[in-house]
Coordinates of N, CA and C in Angstrom, one line a residue:
X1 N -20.2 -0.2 6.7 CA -19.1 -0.5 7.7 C -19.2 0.5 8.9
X2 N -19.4 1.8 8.5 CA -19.6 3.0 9.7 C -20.6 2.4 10.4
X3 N -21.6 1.7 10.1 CA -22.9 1.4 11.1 C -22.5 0.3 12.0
X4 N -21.8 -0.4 11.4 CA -20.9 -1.8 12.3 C -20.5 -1.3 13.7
X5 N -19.5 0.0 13.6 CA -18.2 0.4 14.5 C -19.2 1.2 15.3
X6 N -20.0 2.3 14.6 CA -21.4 3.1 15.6 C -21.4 2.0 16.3
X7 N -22.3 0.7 16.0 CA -22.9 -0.2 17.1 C -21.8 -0.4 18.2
X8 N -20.7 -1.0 18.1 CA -19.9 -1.1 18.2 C -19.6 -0.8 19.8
X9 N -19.2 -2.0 20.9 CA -19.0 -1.5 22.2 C -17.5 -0.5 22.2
X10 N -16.5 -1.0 21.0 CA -15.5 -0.4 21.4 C -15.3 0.5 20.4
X11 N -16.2 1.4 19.8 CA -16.7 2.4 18.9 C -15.3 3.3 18.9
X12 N -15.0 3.5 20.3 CA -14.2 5.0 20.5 C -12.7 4.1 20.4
X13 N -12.6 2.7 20.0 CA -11.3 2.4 19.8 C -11.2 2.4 18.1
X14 N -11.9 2.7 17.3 CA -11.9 2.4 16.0 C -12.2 3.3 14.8
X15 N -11.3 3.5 14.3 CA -11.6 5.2 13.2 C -11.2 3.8 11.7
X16 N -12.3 4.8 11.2 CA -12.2 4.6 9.3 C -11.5 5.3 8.6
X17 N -10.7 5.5 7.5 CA -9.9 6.5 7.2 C -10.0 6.0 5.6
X18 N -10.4 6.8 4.5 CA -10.2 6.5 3.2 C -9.7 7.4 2.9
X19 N -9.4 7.1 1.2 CA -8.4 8.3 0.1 C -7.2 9.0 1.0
X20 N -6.3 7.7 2.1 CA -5.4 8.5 2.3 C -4.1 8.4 1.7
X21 N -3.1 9.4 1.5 CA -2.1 9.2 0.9 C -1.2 8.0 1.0
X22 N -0.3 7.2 -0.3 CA 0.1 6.1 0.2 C 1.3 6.0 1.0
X23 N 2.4 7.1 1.5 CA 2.9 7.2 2.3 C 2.3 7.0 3.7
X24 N 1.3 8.0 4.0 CA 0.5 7.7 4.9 C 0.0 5.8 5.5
X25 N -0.1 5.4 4.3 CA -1.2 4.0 4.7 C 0.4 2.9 4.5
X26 N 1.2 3.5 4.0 CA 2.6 2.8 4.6 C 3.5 2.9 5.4
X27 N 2.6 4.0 6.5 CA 2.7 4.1 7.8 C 2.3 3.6 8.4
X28 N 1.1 3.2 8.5 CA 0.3 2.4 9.2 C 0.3 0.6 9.1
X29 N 0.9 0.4 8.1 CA 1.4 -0.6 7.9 C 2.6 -1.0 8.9
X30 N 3.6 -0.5 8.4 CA 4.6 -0.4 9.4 C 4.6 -0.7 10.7
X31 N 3.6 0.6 11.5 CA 3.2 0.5 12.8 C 2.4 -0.4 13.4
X32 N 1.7 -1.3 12.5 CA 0.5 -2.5 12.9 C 1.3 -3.2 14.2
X33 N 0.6 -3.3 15.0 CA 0.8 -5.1 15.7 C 0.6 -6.1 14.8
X34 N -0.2 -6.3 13.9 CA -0.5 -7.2 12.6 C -1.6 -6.6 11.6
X35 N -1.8 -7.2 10.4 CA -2.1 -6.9 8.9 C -3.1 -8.1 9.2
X36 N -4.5 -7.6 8.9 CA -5.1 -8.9 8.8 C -5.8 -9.0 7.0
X37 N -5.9 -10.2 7.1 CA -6.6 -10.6 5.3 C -7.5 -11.8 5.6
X38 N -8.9 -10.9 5.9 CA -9.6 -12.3 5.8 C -10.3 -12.8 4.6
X39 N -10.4 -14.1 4.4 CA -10.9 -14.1 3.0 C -11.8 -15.3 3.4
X40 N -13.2 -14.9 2.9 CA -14.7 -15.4 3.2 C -14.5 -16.4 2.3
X41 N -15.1 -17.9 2.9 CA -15.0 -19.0 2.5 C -15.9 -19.1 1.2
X42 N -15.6 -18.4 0.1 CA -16.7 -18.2 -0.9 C -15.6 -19.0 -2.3
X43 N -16.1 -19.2 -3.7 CA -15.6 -19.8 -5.0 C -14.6 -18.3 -4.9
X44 N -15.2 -16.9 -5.4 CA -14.8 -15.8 -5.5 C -13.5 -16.0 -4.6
X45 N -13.2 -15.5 -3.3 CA -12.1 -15.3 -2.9 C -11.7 -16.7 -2.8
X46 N -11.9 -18.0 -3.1 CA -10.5 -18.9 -3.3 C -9.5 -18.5 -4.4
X47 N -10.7 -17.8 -5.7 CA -10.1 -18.0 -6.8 C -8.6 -16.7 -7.0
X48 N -9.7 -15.6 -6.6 CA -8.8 -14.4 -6.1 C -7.5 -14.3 -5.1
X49 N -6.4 -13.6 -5.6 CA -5.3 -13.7 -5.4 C -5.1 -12.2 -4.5
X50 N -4.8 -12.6 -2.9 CA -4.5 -11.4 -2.1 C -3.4 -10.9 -2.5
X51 N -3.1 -9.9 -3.1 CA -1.8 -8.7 -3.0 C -1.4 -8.3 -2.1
X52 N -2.2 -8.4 -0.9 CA -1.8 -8.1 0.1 C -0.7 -8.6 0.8
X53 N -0.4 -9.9 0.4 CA 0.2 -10.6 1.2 C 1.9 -10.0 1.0
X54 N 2.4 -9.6 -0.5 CA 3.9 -9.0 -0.7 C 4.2 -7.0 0.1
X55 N 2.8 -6.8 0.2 CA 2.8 -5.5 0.5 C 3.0 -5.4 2.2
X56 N 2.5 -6.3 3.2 CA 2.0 -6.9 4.6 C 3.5 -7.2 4.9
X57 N 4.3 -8.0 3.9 CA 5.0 -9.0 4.4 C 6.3 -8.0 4.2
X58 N 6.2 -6.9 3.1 CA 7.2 -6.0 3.4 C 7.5 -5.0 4.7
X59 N 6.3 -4.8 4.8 CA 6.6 -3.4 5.9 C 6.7 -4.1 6.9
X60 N 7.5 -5.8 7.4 CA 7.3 -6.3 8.5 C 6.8 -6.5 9.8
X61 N 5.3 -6.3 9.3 CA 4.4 -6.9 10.3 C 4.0 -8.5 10.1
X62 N 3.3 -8.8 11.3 CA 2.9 -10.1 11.4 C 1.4 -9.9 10.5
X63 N 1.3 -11.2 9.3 CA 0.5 -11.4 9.1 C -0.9 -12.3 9.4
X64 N -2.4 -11.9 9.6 CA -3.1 -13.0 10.3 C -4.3 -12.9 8.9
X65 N -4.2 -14.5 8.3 CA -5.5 -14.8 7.9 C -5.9 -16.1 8.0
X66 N -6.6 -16.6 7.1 CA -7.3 -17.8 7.0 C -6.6 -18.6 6.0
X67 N -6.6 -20.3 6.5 CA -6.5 -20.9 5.2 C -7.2 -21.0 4.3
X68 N -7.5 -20.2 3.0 CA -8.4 -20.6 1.8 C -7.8 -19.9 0.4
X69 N -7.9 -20.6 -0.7 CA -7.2 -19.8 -1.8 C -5.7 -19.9 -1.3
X70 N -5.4 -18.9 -2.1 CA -3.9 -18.6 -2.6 C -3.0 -19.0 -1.3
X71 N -3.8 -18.4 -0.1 CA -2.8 -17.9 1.2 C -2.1 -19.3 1.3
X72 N -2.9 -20.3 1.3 CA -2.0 -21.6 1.7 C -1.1 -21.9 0.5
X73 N -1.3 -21.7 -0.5 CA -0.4 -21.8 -1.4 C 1.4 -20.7 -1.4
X74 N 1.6 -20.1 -0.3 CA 2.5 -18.7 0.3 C 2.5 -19.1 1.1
X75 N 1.9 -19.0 2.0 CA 2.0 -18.9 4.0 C 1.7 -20.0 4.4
X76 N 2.4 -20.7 5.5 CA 1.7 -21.5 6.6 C 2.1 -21.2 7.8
X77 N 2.5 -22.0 9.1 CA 2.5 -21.2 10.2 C 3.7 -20.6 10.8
X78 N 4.6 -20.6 9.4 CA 5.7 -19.9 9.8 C 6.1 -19.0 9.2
X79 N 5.3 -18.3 8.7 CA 5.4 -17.0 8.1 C 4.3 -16.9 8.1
X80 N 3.6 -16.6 8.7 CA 1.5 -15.7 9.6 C 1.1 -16.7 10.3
X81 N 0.5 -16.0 10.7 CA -1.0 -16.8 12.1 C -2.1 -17.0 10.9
X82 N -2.2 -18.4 11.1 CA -3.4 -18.5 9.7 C -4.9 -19.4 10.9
X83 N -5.7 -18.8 10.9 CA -7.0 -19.3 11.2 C -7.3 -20.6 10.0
X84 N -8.1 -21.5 10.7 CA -8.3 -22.9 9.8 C -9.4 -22.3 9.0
X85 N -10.4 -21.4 9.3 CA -11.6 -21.0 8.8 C -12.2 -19.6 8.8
X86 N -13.0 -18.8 8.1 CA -13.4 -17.3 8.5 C -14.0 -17.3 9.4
X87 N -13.4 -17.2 10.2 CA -14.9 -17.5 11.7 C -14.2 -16.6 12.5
X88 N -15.1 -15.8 13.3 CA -14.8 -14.7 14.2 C -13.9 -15.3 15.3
X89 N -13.9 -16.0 16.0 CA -13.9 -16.8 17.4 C -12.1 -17.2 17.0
X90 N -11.9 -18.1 15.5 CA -11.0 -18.4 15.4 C -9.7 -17.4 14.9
X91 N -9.9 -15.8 14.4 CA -9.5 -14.9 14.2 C -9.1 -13.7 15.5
X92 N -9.7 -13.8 16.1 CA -9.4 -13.7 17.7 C -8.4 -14.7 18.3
X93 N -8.7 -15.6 18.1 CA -7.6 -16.8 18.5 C -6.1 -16.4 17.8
X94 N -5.9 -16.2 16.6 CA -4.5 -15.7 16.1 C -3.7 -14.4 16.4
X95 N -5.3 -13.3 16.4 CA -4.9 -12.2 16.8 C -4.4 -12.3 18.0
X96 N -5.1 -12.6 19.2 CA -4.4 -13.2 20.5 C -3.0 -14.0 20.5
X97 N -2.6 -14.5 19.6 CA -1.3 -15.4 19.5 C -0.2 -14.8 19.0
X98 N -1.0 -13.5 18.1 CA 0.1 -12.7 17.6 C 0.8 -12.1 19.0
X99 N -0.1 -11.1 19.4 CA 0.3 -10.2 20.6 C 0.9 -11.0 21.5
X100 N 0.6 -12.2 21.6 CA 1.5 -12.7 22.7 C 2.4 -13.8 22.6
X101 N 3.5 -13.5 21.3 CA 4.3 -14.6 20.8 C 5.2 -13.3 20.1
X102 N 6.9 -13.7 20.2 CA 7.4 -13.0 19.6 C 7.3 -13.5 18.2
X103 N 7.3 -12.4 17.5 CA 6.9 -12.7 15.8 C 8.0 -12.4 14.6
X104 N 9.2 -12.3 15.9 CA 10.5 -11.8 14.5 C 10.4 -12.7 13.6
X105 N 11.1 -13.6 13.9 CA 11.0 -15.1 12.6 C 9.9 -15.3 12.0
X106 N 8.9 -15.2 12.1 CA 7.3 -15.2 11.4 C 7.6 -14.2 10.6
X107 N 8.1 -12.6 11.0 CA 8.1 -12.1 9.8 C 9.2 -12.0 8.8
X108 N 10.2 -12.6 9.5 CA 11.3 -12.8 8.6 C 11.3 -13.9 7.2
X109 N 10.3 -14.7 7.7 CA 10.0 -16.1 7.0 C 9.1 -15.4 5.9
X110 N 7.5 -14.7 6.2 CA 7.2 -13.9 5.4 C 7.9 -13.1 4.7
X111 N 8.7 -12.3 4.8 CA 9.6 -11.7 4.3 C 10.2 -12.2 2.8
X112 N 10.8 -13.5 3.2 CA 11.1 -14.4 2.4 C 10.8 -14.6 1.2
X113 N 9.5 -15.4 2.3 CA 8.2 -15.9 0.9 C 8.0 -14.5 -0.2
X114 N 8.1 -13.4 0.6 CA 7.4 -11.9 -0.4 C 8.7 -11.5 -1.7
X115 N 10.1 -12.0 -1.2 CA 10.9 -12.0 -1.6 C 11.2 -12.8 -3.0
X116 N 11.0 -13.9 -2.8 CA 10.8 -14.7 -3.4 C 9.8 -15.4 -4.7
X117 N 8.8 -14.8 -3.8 CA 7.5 -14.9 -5.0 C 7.0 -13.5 -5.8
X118 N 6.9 -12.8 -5.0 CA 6.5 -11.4 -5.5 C 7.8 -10.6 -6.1
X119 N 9.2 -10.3 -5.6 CA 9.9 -9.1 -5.9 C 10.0 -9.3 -7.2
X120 N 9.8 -8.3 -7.7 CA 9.6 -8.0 -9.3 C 11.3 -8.9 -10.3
X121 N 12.3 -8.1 -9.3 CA 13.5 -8.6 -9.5 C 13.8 -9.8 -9.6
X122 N 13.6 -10.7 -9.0 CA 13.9 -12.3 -8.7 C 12.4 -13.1 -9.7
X123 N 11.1 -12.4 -9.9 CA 10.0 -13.1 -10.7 C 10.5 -13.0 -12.1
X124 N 10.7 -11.9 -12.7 CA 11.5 -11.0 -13.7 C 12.2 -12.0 -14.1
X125 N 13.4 -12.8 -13.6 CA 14.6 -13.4 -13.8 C 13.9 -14.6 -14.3
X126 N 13.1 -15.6 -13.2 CA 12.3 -16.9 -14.0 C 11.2 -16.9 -14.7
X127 N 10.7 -15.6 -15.1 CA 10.0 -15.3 -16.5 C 10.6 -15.5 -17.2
X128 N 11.8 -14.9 -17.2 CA 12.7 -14.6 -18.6 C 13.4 -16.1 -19.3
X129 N 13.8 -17.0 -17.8 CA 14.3 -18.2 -17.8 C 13.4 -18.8 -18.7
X130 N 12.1 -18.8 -18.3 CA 10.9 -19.7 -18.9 C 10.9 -19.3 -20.3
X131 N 11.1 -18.4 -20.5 CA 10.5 -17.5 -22.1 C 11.8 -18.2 -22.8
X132 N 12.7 -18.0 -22.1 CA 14.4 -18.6 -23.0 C 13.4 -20.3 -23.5
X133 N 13.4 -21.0 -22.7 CA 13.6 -22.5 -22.2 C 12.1 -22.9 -23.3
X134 N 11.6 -22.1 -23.4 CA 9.9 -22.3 -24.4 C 10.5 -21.9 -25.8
X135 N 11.2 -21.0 -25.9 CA 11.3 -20.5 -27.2 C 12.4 -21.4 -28.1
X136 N 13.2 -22.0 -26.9 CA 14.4 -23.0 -27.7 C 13.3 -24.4 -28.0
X137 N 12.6 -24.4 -27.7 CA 11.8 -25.8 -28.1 C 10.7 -25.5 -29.4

């Protein structure tokens, strides 16, 4: 990845940062213009399930990925900027649409969905529903 950003025309716009504390990197979350999640048109990441998306969608920023796997099954274009494909050209395209589209309701919508699918509290409740509703049968 370092040899990417070296080449890189806009080198001195882009720092790498690992093993940082998790307050720290939910700072940077927070402060994003957007979260991106791309997921390479591969069997592997359809099958695979981004976590990213409950963690993105908390610290309300705008999320940008691709349609493939899970994401379309969560998100469509009102809760993220979703590219049709991993393709550079069209990821630029959303990033561009983030910055220049107000994105409250996009992440409030996200919000939702994270709400909804992910909080432990509200999944918790229709686990327990299902475990009742299986065990009386």
């Amino acid at each position: 990845m370092r040899i990417y950003v070296e080449k890189s025309s806009k080198a001195n716009l882009i720092t790498i940062e690992s093993n940082i504390p998790y307050s720290l990197l939910i700072s940077y979350y927070k402060n994003a213009n957007a979260l991106l999640i791309p997921l390479p048109e591969t069997v592997q990441h359809k099958a695979r399930f981004p976590h990213k998306i409950g963690e993105y969608a908390a610290c309300k920023s705008p999320i940008i990925s691709n349609k493939w796997g899970e994401i379309s099954n969560y998100l469509d274009e009102k809760s993220a900027f979703l590219a049709k494909h991993y393709n550079t050209e069209e990821f630029a395209e959303q990033i561009s649409k983030c910055l220049n589209t107000d994105t409250n309701s996009l992440v409030q919508n996200a919000q939702k969905v994270a709400a909804n699918e992910f909080d432990f509290k509200i999944v918790s409740k229709k686990i327990i529903t299902l475990i009742n509703r299986i065990s009386k049968n």
